Amino acid sequence: MSIQQEKIKELVERRATARMGGGQKRIDAQHQKGKLTARERLSILLDEGSFEEFDMFVRHRCTNFGMEKTRFDGDGVVTGMGTIDGRLVYVSAQDFTVSGGSMSETMAQKICKVMDMAVRNGAPFIGLNDSGGARIQEGICSLAGYGEIFERNILASGVIPQISGIFGPCAGGAVYSPALTDFTIMIKDTSYMFLTGPGVVKTVTGEEVTQEELGGASIHATKSGVAHFAADSEEEGLQTIKDIFSFLPSNNKEEAPFAETSDPAGRADDSLNDIIPDNPNKAYDMYKVIGSIIDDGKFLEVHSSWAKNIIIGFARMNGRSVGIVANQPNFLAGVLDINASRKAARFVRFCDAFNIPLVTLVDVPGFLCGTQQEYGGIITNGAKLLYAYGEATVPKVTVTLRKSYGGAHITMSCKQLRGDINYAWPSANIAVMGAEGAVEILYSKEIKAIENPVAQAQAAEDRKKEYNDLFCNPYNAASYGYIDDVIEPRNTRFRVIRALEQLAGKKQENPWKKHDNLPL
């Protein structure tokens, strides 16, 4: 065998060893936990044969605590580039079989390298997390590595899409990288996120809590809103990442990919003419409206289990990606509260950053009242959503279905926040408040002065009718040009698509600024 052949043989063997991570025993342990390895995850996520790995032979340089005796090629993270549906992406996948996936200085350098490449080349970055945290043996160098990653998350924000998959532990400082990215997917029963674990919590507060109760996928998907999606399996989680990616452009200078559809743009739906109940206090399901107007009824909902009084997600209309924001009358009457405002504001800003038009379906009775909301900062949090709509320069089409009252009317993409096309159904009530509250304020003394109870009740009803006739309809707003047209509900899909096509060439810029000062 020639020297060249020996060197090639060494390369092949070393590559094979590197692909085994921490070795077969640790791979088996990973599988016994119901988890895939880093490379198995990437093989599912990326197009077959498209993955090109970088820095396979990088090793840590730590000599503390006998670490020089244990070195693995790759050092606990697999990084590189590949394609999803033929589109370029950059990826990192932490390898729990090597030192528990703990973050070392060299691991951070590997991750930062592909993040830098992603920004330079205008391609999304996807990070798969499965790590025991900072590599304690490396001390401050490990923490510095996290800081380098966070800085890149920040600089890449709004430039390229960033998606995080949590496929195992993600604790301590490690949680901040996913928190800085655009979407976070967790896996039920096998992944968790928290700043301090159950042991520390018990020591500091005396509270006994399990890992799942403290930071499991279900908790973060329903209570904290940290997780945008909670999948039942790793395969489902990886498919969710691919589904999200399909709606997004590769960077902030491009448009989202077009998808052919056989769903006619002019399709009408007669059921929408009957969906609004006669009783204004009766709920209906906004999902039925969304499903009716989008292509083929296919809707990728974001944050489906958190702040359910507002619905957000991606769909297509005549083949083009849109972001849907809709109040949900079926949950808390569709009222805006702290969590709903935060949820929708972040989504609106994401869509605006990546050139995805916004379609807003409005049925909102107002902001939720009470001390809990006021003490929690409903004013500041509500302002986040108002701010997000007001600064957005993408096409914005708004349809008011029923209630649109007070400050919530303004917040939900009204004409004064530069809504491009604002439609209303004939059932729309656009006013400062509902008739009952208005009459109570305007005519309470007059009505109470009537001694006869029957006459008093009739006077109240007469005043409510007067107020309804004046304000609780779409025509008063339309008379001022605040509503561009009152449309028949059955034609909503056609009218929205035509509006979006009209706005396809929209160009609008905000005044120059170093950055804004969003009310955080």
Coordinates of C-alpha atoms in Angstrom, one line a residue:
M1 CA 0.0 0.0 0.0
S2 CA 1.4 3.4 -1.0
I3 CA 1.8 6.3 1.4
Q4 CA -1.1 8.1 -0.4
Q5 CA -3.3 5.1 0.0
E6 CA -2.5 4.8 3.7
K7 CA -3.4 8.4 4.2
I8 CA -6.7 7.9 2.4
K9 CA -7.4 4.8 4.5
E10 CA -6.7 6.9 7.6
L11 CA -9.0 9.6 6.5
V12 CA -11.8 7.1 5.8
E13 CA -11.4 5.5 9.2
R14 CA -11.2 8.8 11.0
R15 CA -14.4 10.0 9.3
A16 CA -16.2 6.7 10.3
T17 CA -15.0 7.2 13.9
A18 CA -16.1 10.8 13.9
R19 CA -19.6 9.9 12.7
M20 CA -20.0 7.5 15.7
G21 CA -19.7 10.5 18.1
G22 CA -19.2 9.2 21.6
G23 CA -19.3 5.6 20.4
Q24 CA -21.9 2.8 20.0
K25 CA -22.5 2.4 23.8
R26 CA -23.5 6.1 24.1
I27 CA -25.5 5.9 20.9
D28 CA -27.5 3.0 22.3
A29 CA -28.1 5.0 25.5
Q30 CA -29.4 7.8 23.4
H31 CA -31.8 5.5 21.6
Q32 CA -33.0 3.9 24.9
K33 CA -34.1 7.4 26.0
G34 CA -36.3 7.6 22.9
K35 CA -34.0 10.1 21.3
L36 CA -32.2 10.2 17.9
T37 CA -28.6 11.1 17.5
A38 CA -27.5 14.4 16.0
R39 CA -26.7 12.9 12.6
E40 CA -29.9 10.9 12.5
R41 CA -31.8 14.1 13.1
L42 CA -30.0 15.9 10.3
S43 CA -30.7 13.0 7.9
I44 CA -34.4 13.4 8.5
L45 CA -34.3 17.2 8.3
L46 CA -32.2 17.6 5.2
D47 CA -32.7 16.4 1.6
E48 CA -31.1 13.0 1.0
G49 CA -27.4 13.4 0.2
S50 CA -27.4 17.2 0.5
F51 CA -25.5 17.5 3.9
E52 CA -22.0 18.7 3.8
E53 CA -20.3 18.7 7.1
F54 CA -17.8 21.3 8.3
D55 CA -15.2 21.0 11.1
M56 CA -15.6 17.2 11.5
F57 CA -12.0 17.0 12.9
V58 CA -12.2 19.9 15.4
R59 CA -11.2 18.8 19.0
H60 CA -11.4 20.7 22.2
R61 CA -8.2 22.2 23.6
C62 CA -9.0 21.9 27.3
T63 CA -6.4 20.3 29.7
N64 CA -8.2 20.9 33.0
F65 CA -9.4 18.0 35.1
G66 CA -7.8 15.4 32.8
M67 CA -9.8 16.5 29.8
E68 CA -6.8 16.1 27.5
K69 CA -7.3 12.3 27.9
T70 CA -10.8 12.4 26.3
R71 CA -11.0 14.0 22.9
F72 CA -13.5 13.3 20.1
D73 CA -13.4 14.5 16.6
G74 CA -16.2 17.0 16.1
D75 CA -16.3 17.8 19.9
G76 CA -20.0 17.4 20.5
V77 CA -21.7 19.3 17.7
V78 CA -22.3 18.5 14.0
T79 CA -22.3 21.5 11.8
G80 CA -22.6 22.2 8.1
M81 CA -24.9 23.0 5.2
G82 CA -27.6 21.2 3.3
T83 CA -30.9 21.7 1.5
I84 CA -34.6 21.4 2.4
D85 CA -36.8 21.0 -0.7
G86 CA -33.7 22.1 -2.7
R87 CA -33.2 25.3 -0.7
L88 CA -30.0 26.1 1.1
V89 CA -29.9 26.0 4.9
Y90 CA -27.1 26.0 7.5
V91 CA -27.4 23.7 10.5
S92 CA -25.9 22.8 13.8
A93 CA -26.9 19.7 15.8
Q94 CA -25.6 19.1 19.3
D95 CA -24.4 15.6 19.9
F96 CA -25.3 14.4 23.4
T97 CA -23.2 11.2 23.0
V98 CA -20.0 13.4 23.3
S99 CA -19.6 14.9 26.8
G100 CA -23.4 15.2 27.1
G101 CA -23.4 17.8 24.3
S102 CA -21.9 20.2 26.8
M103 CA -20.8 23.5 25.3
S104 CA -17.0 24.0 24.8
E105 CA -15.1 26.8 23.3
T106 CA -14.4 24.9 20.1
M107 CA -18.1 23.8 19.9
A108 CA -19.1 27.5 20.0
Q109 CA -16.6 28.3 17.3
K110 CA -18.0 25.6 15.0
I111 CA -21.6 26.9 15.6
C112 CA -20.5 30.6 15.0
K113 CA -18.8 29.7 11.8
V114 CA -22.0 28.3 10.2
M115 CA -24.1 31.1 11.6
D116 CA -21.7 33.6 9.9
M117 CA -21.9 31.7 6.7
A118 CA -25.7 31.7 6.9
V119 CA -25.8 35.5 7.2
R120 CA -23.2 36.1 4.5
N121 CA -24.9 33.7 2.0
G122 CA -28.5 34.7 2.9
A123 CA -29.7 31.3 4.0
P124 CA -31.7 30.3 7.1
F125 CA -30.0 28.8 10.2
I126 CA -31.5 25.9 12.1
G127 CA -30.0 24.8 15.4
L128 CA -30.9 21.5 17.1
N129 CA -30.3 21.6 20.8
D130 CA -29.5 18.6 23.0
S131 CA -27.0 19.6 25.6
G132 CA -26.2 19.3 29.3
G133 CA -25.2 23.0 29.4
A134 CA -21.8 24.6 29.7
R135 CA -18.7 22.4 29.9
I136 CA -17.7 23.2 33.5
Q137 CA -14.1 22.0 33.0
E138 CA -13.6 25.0 30.6
G139 CA -15.0 27.6 32.9
I140 CA -15.2 31.1 31.4
C141 CA -14.3 29.9 27.9
S142 CA -17.5 28.0 27.8
L143 CA -19.5 31.0 28.8
A144 CA -17.7 33.2 26.3
G145 CA -18.7 30.7 23.6
Y146 CA -22.4 31.1 24.6
G147 CA -21.9 34.9 24.4
E148 CA -20.5 34.6 20.9
I149 CA -23.5 32.6 19.7
F150 CA -26.0 35.0 21.3
E151 CA -24.4 38.0 19.6
R152 CA -24.8 36.2 16.2
N153 CA -28.4 35.4 17.0
I154 CA -29.0 39.1 17.7
L155 CA -27.2 40.3 14.5
A156 CA -28.9 37.7 12.3
S157 CA -32.4 38.6 13.7
G158 CA -34.5 40.0 10.9
V159 CA -31.8 39.2 8.3
I160 CA -32.3 35.4 8.0
P161 CA -34.9 33.1 9.6
Q162 CA -33.6 31.3 12.7
I163 CA -35.3 28.2 13.9
S164 CA -34.5 26.2 17.1
G165 CA -35.3 22.6 17.8
I166 CA -35.1 21.5 21.4
F167 CA -34.5 17.7 21.3
G168 CA -33.2 17.1 24.8
P169 CA -32.0 19.2 27.8
C170 CA -31.5 22.9 27.3
A171 CA -30.7 24.6 30.6
G172 CA -29.0 27.6 32.1
G173 CA -27.5 30.1 29.7
A174 CA -28.1 27.8 26.8
V175 CA -31.8 28.7 26.8
Y176 CA -31.1 32.2 25.5
S177 CA -30.1 31.2 22.0
P178 CA -33.4 29.6 21.3
A179 CA -35.2 32.5 22.9
L180 CA -33.4 34.8 20.5
T181 CA -34.4 32.9 17.4
D182 CA -37.7 33.2 15.5
F183 CA -39.3 29.8 16.3
T184 CA -38.8 27.2 18.9
I185 CA -40.0 23.6 18.6
M186 CA -39.9 21.2 21.6
I187 CA -40.5 17.5 22.0
K188 CA -43.0 16.3 24.6
D189 CA -41.5 14.1 27.4
T190 CA -37.9 14.2 26.1
S191 CA -37.0 17.9 25.9
Y192 CA -37.0 20.6 28.5
M193 CA -35.8 24.2 29.0
F194 CA -35.2 26.1 32.2
L195 CA -32.7 28.6 33.7
T196 CA -32.2 26.6 36.9
G197 CA -33.1 22.9 37.4
P198 CA -35.4 21.3 40.0
G199 CA -32.5 20.8 42.5
V200 CA -31.6 24.5 42.6
V201 CA -35.2 25.5 42.8
K202 CA -35.7 23.3 45.8
T203 CA -32.6 24.7 47.5
V204 CA -33.5 28.3 46.9
T205 CA -37.3 28.4 47.2
G206 CA -38.1 25.1 48.8
E207 CA -40.4 24.2 45.9
E208 CA -40.4 20.6 44.7
V209 CA -40.9 20.3 41.0
T210 CA -40.0 17.8 38.3
Q211 CA -38.1 18.7 35.1
E212 CA -41.3 18.2 33.1
E213 CA -43.3 20.4 35.4
L214 CA -40.6 23.1 35.5
G215 CA -39.7 23.3 31.8
G216 CA -41.3 20.5 29.7
A217 CA -42.6 21.0 26.2
S218 CA -46.3 21.2 27.3
I219 CA -45.5 23.8 30.0
H220 CA -43.7 26.1 27.6
A221 CA -46.3 25.6 24.9
T222 CA -49.3 26.4 27.1
K223 CA -48.1 28.5 30.1
S224 CA -45.0 30.5 29.2
G225 CA -45.2 30.8 25.4
V226 CA -41.5 30.0 25.2
A227 CA -42.2 27.1 22.8
H228 CA -44.1 27.9 19.5
F229 CA -44.7 24.2 18.8
A230 CA -44.8 21.0 21.0
A231 CA -44.4 17.9 18.9
D232 CA -45.2 14.3 20.0
S233 CA -42.0 12.9 18.5
E234 CA -38.7 14.0 17.1
E235 CA -39.8 13.0 13.6
E236 CA -42.9 15.3 14.0
G237 CA -40.7 18.1 15.4
L238 CA -38.3 17.9 12.4
Q239 CA -41.3 17.9 10.0
T240 CA -42.6 21.0 11.7
I241 CA -39.3 22.7 11.1
K242 CA -39.6 21.8 7.4
D243 CA -43.3 23.0 7.3
I244 CA -42.3 26.4 8.8
F245 CA -39.4 26.7 6.4
S246 CA -41.7 26.2 3.4
F247 CA -43.6 29.4 4.1
L248 CA -40.5 31.6 4.6
P249 CA -38.1 33.4 2.3
S250 CA -34.4 32.5 2.7
N251 CA -33.6 36.1 3.9
N252 CA -35.0 39.5 4.3
K253 CA -34.3 40.6 0.7
E254 CA -36.3 37.8 -0.9
E255 CA -39.9 36.8 -1.2
A256 CA -41.4 33.6 0.2
P257 CA -41.6 30.7 -2.3
F258 CA -44.7 30.4 -4.4
A259 CA -46.7 27.2 -4.2
E260 CA -49.0 26.1 -7.0
T261 CA -52.6 25.6 -6.0
S262 CA -55.8 24.3 -7.7
D263 CA -58.0 26.2 -5.2
P264 CA -59.7 28.9 -7.3
A265 CA -59.0 32.5 -6.3
G266 CA -62.6 33.3 -6.9
R267 CA -64.1 30.5 -4.8
A268 CA -67.0 31.7 -2.8
D269 CA -68.3 30.1 0.5
D270 CA -72.0 30.6 1.2
S271 CA -71.5 29.3 4.8
L272 CA -69.7 32.5 5.7
N273 CA -72.9 34.4 5.1
D274 CA -74.5 32.6 8.1
I275 CA -71.5 32.2 10.5
I276 CA -72.1 35.3 12.6
P277 CA -74.8 34.6 15.3
D278 CA -77.7 37.0 15.6
N279 CA -76.9 37.3 19.3
P280 CA -73.7 39.6 19.6
N281 CA -72.7 37.8 22.8
K282 CA -72.7 34.4 21.2
A283 CA -69.4 32.9 20.0
Y284 CA -68.4 31.2 16.7
D285 CA -65.2 29.5 15.6
M286 CA -62.7 31.7 13.8
Y287 CA -60.9 28.6 12.5
K288 CA -63.8 28.0 10.2
V289 CA -63.4 31.5 8.6
I290 CA -59.6 31.0 8.3
G291 CA -60.1 27.5 6.7
S292 CA -62.6 28.9 4.3
I293 CA -60.5 31.7 2.8
I294 CA -57.0 30.2 2.6
D295 CA -55.7 27.8 -0.1
D296 CA -57.0 24.2 0.4
G297 CA -57.7 25.0 4.1
K298 CA -54.1 24.4 5.0
F299 CA -53.1 26.5 8.0
L300 CA -49.9 26.2 10.0
E301 CA -50.8 27.6 13.4
V302 CA -48.1 29.1 15.6
H303 CA -48.5 29.0 19.5
S304 CA -51.7 27.0 19.1
S305 CA -52.0 26.2 22.8
W306 CA -51.0 29.6 24.3
A307 CA -53.1 32.8 24.4
K308 CA -55.8 31.1 22.5
N309 CA -57.9 34.2 22.3
I310 CA -55.9 35.2 19.3
I311 CA -54.8 33.0 16.4
I312 CA -51.6 33.4 14.4
G313 CA -50.0 31.3 11.7
F314 CA -49.0 30.8 8.1
A315 CA -51.2 30.0 5.1
R316 CA -51.2 30.6 1.4
M317 CA -53.6 32.7 -0.6
N318 CA -53.5 32.0 -4.4
G319 CA -50.1 30.3 -3.8
R320 CA -48.4 33.1 -1.9
S321 CA -47.4 33.0 1.8
V322 CA -49.4 35.2 4.2
G323 CA -49.4 35.6 7.9
I324 CA -52.8 35.3 9.5
V325 CA -53.7 37.2 12.7
A326 CA -57.3 36.6 14.0
N327 CA -59.2 37.2 17.2
Q328 CA -60.9 34.0 18.4
P329 CA -64.5 34.7 19.7
N330 CA -64.6 31.1 21.0
F331 CA -62.0 31.8 23.7
L332 CA -62.4 34.7 26.1
A333 CA -64.7 36.3 23.5
G334 CA -61.5 37.1 21.5
V335 CA -60.5 39.8 23.9
L336 CA -56.9 41.2 23.8
D337 CA -54.9 40.5 27.0
I338 CA -51.2 40.6 27.9
N339 CA -50.3 37.2 26.4
A340 CA -52.4 37.6 23.2
S341 CA -50.8 41.0 22.6
R342 CA -47.3 39.7 23.0
K343 CA -48.0 36.6 20.9
A344 CA -49.4 38.6 18.0
A345 CA -46.9 41.4 18.2
R346 CA -43.9 39.1 17.8
F347 CA -45.6 37.3 14.8
V348 CA -46.5 40.6 13.1
R349 CA -42.9 41.8 13.4
F350 CA -41.5 38.5 12.1
C351 CA -43.8 38.7 9.0
D352 CA -42.8 42.3 8.4
A353 CA -39.1 41.5 8.7
F354 CA -39.4 38.8 6.1
N355 CA -41.8 40.3 3.5
I356 CA -44.8 38.2 4.4
P357 CA -48.1 40.0 3.9
L358 CA -50.5 40.2 6.9
V359 CA -54.2 39.3 6.7
T360 CA -56.0 40.3 9.9
L361 CA -59.5 39.0 10.8
V362 CA -61.1 41.2 13.5
D363 CA -63.7 40.4 16.1
V364 CA -62.5 42.0 19.3
P365 CA -64.6 43.4 22.1
G366 CA -61.7 45.3 23.6
F367 CA -58.8 44.8 26.1
L368 CA -59.2 42.6 29.1
C369 CA -59.9 44.6 32.2
G370 CA -59.0 43.9 35.9
T371 CA -56.1 44.4 38.4
Q372 CA -54.2 41.4 37.2
Q373 CA -54.0 42.8 33.7
E374 CA -53.2 46.3 34.8
Y375 CA -50.6 45.3 37.3
G376 CA -49.1 42.9 34.7
G377 CA -48.6 45.8 32.2
I378 CA -51.5 45.4 29.8
I379 CA -50.9 49.0 28.7
T380 CA -47.3 48.3 27.6
N381 CA -48.0 44.9 26.3
G382 CA -51.0 46.1 24.3
A383 CA -48.8 48.8 22.9
K384 CA -46.4 46.2 21.5
L385 CA -49.1 44.9 19.1
L386 CA -50.2 48.4 18.2
Y387 CA -46.5 49.3 17.6
A388 CA -45.9 46.1 15.5
Y389 CA -48.8 46.9 13.2
G390 CA -47.9 50.6 13.0
E391 CA -44.3 50.0 11.9
A392 CA -45.0 47.2 9.5
T393 CA -44.5 48.1 5.8
V394 CA -45.6 44.8 4.3
P395 CA -49.1 44.6 2.6
K396 CA -51.7 44.7 5.3
V397 CA -55.3 43.6 4.6
T398 CA -57.8 43.7 7.4
V399 CA -61.3 42.3 7.5
T400 CA -63.6 43.2 10.4
L401 CA -66.2 40.5 10.9
R402 CA -68.2 41.7 13.9
K403 CA -66.9 43.7 17.0
S404 CA -64.1 46.2 16.8
Y405 CA -64.3 48.4 19.8
G406 CA -62.2 51.1 21.4
G407 CA -58.4 50.8 21.7
A408 CA -58.6 47.3 20.4
H409 CA -60.1 48.5 17.1
I410 CA -57.1 50.8 16.6
T411 CA -54.6 48.1 17.6
M412 CA -55.9 45.4 15.1
S413 CA -54.4 46.9 12.0
C414 CA -56.8 49.8 11.5
K415 CA -56.5 52.3 8.7
Q416 CA -54.7 54.8 10.9
L417 CA -51.9 52.3 11.5
R418 CA -51.4 52.3 7.7
G419 CA -53.7 49.4 7.0
D420 CA -53.6 49.2 3.2
I421 CA -57.0 47.7 2.5
N422 CA -59.6 47.5 5.2
Y423 CA -62.8 45.6 4.5
A424 CA -65.8 44.9 6.8
W425 CA -68.7 42.5 6.7
P426 CA -72.2 43.9 7.0
S427 CA -72.2 42.5 10.6
A428 CA -69.3 44.7 11.7
N429 CA -69.7 47.0 14.7
I430 CA -66.9 49.6 14.7
A431 CA -67.3 52.0 17.6
V432 CA -65.7 53.3 20.8
M433 CA -67.7 50.6 22.7
G434 CA -70.8 48.5 22.5
A435 CA -74.3 50.0 22.7
E436 CA -75.0 48.8 26.3
G437 CA -71.9 50.4 27.7
A438 CA -72.3 53.6 25.7
V439 CA -75.9 54.1 26.8
E440 CA -74.9 53.5 30.4
I441 CA -72.4 56.3 30.2
L442 CA -74.4 58.7 28.0
Y443 CA -77.9 58.3 29.3
S444 CA -77.8 56.8 32.7
K445 CA -79.2 59.8 34.6
E446 CA -81.9 60.4 32.0
I447 CA -83.0 56.7 32.1
K448 CA -82.9 56.5 35.9
A449 CA -85.0 59.6 36.2
I450 CA -87.9 57.6 34.6
E451 CA -90.0 56.2 37.5
N452 CA -92.0 53.7 35.5
P453 CA -89.9 50.5 35.2
V454 CA -91.5 49.5 31.9
A455 CA -90.9 52.9 30.4
Q456 CA -87.4 53.0 31.8
A457 CA -86.6 49.7 30.1
Q458 CA -88.1 50.9 26.9
A459 CA -86.1 54.1 27.0
A460 CA -82.9 52.2 27.5
E461 CA -83.8 50.0 24.4
D462 CA -84.6 53.1 22.4
R463 CA -81.3 54.7 23.2
K464 CA -79.4 51.4 22.4
K465 CA -81.1 51.3 19.0
E466 CA -80.2 54.9 18.4
Y467 CA -76.6 54.2 19.2
N468 CA -76.5 51.0 17.2
D469 CA -78.0 52.8 14.2
L470 CA -75.4 55.6 14.5
F471 CA -72.2 53.7 15.2
C472 CA -72.5 49.9 15.5
N473 CA -72.3 49.1 11.9
P474 CA -69.6 49.3 9.2
Y475 CA -71.2 52.2 7.3
N476 CA -70.3 55.0 9.7
A477 CA -66.6 54.1 9.5
A478 CA -67.0 53.6 5.7
S479 CA -68.4 57.1 5.4
Y480 CA -65.1 58.5 6.6
G481 CA -63.0 56.2 4.4
Y482 CA -61.8 54.2 7.3
I483 CA -63.3 51.1 5.7
D484 CA -62.5 50.8 2.0
D485 CA -65.5 48.6 1.3
V486 CA -68.3 46.6 2.9
I487 CA -68.1 43.1 1.4
E488 CA -70.3 40.0 1.3
P489 CA -68.8 37.4 3.6
R490 CA -69.0 34.6 1.0
N491 CA -66.6 36.6 -1.2
T492 CA -64.0 37.2 1.4
R493 CA -61.4 34.9 -0.2
F494 CA -61.6 36.6 -3.6
R495 CA -61.6 40.1 -2.2
V496 CA -58.6 39.5 0.0
I497 CA -56.6 37.8 -2.7
R498 CA -57.4 40.6 -5.1
A499 CA -56.3 43.1 -2.5
L500 CA -53.0 41.2 -2.0
E501 CA -52.3 41.1 -5.7
Q502 CA -52.9 44.9 -5.9
L503 CA -50.4 45.4 -3.1
A504 CA -47.7 43.0 -4.5
G505 CA -45.6 45.9 -5.7
K506 CA -46.0 48.0 -2.5
K507 CA -43.0 50.1 -1.5
Q508 CA -43.0 51.8 1.8
E509 CA -40.2 52.9 4.1
N510 CA -40.1 54.1 7.7
P511 CA -38.0 57.2 8.6
W512 CA -34.3 56.4 9.1
K513 CA -33.3 55.4 12.6
K514 CA -30.5 53.5 14.3
H515 CA -33.2 51.2 15.7
D516 CA -36.7 51.6 17.2
N517 CA -37.6 51.7 20.9
L518 CA -40.4 49.1 21.0
P519 CA -42.2 49.3 24.4
L520 CA -40.7 46.1 25.9

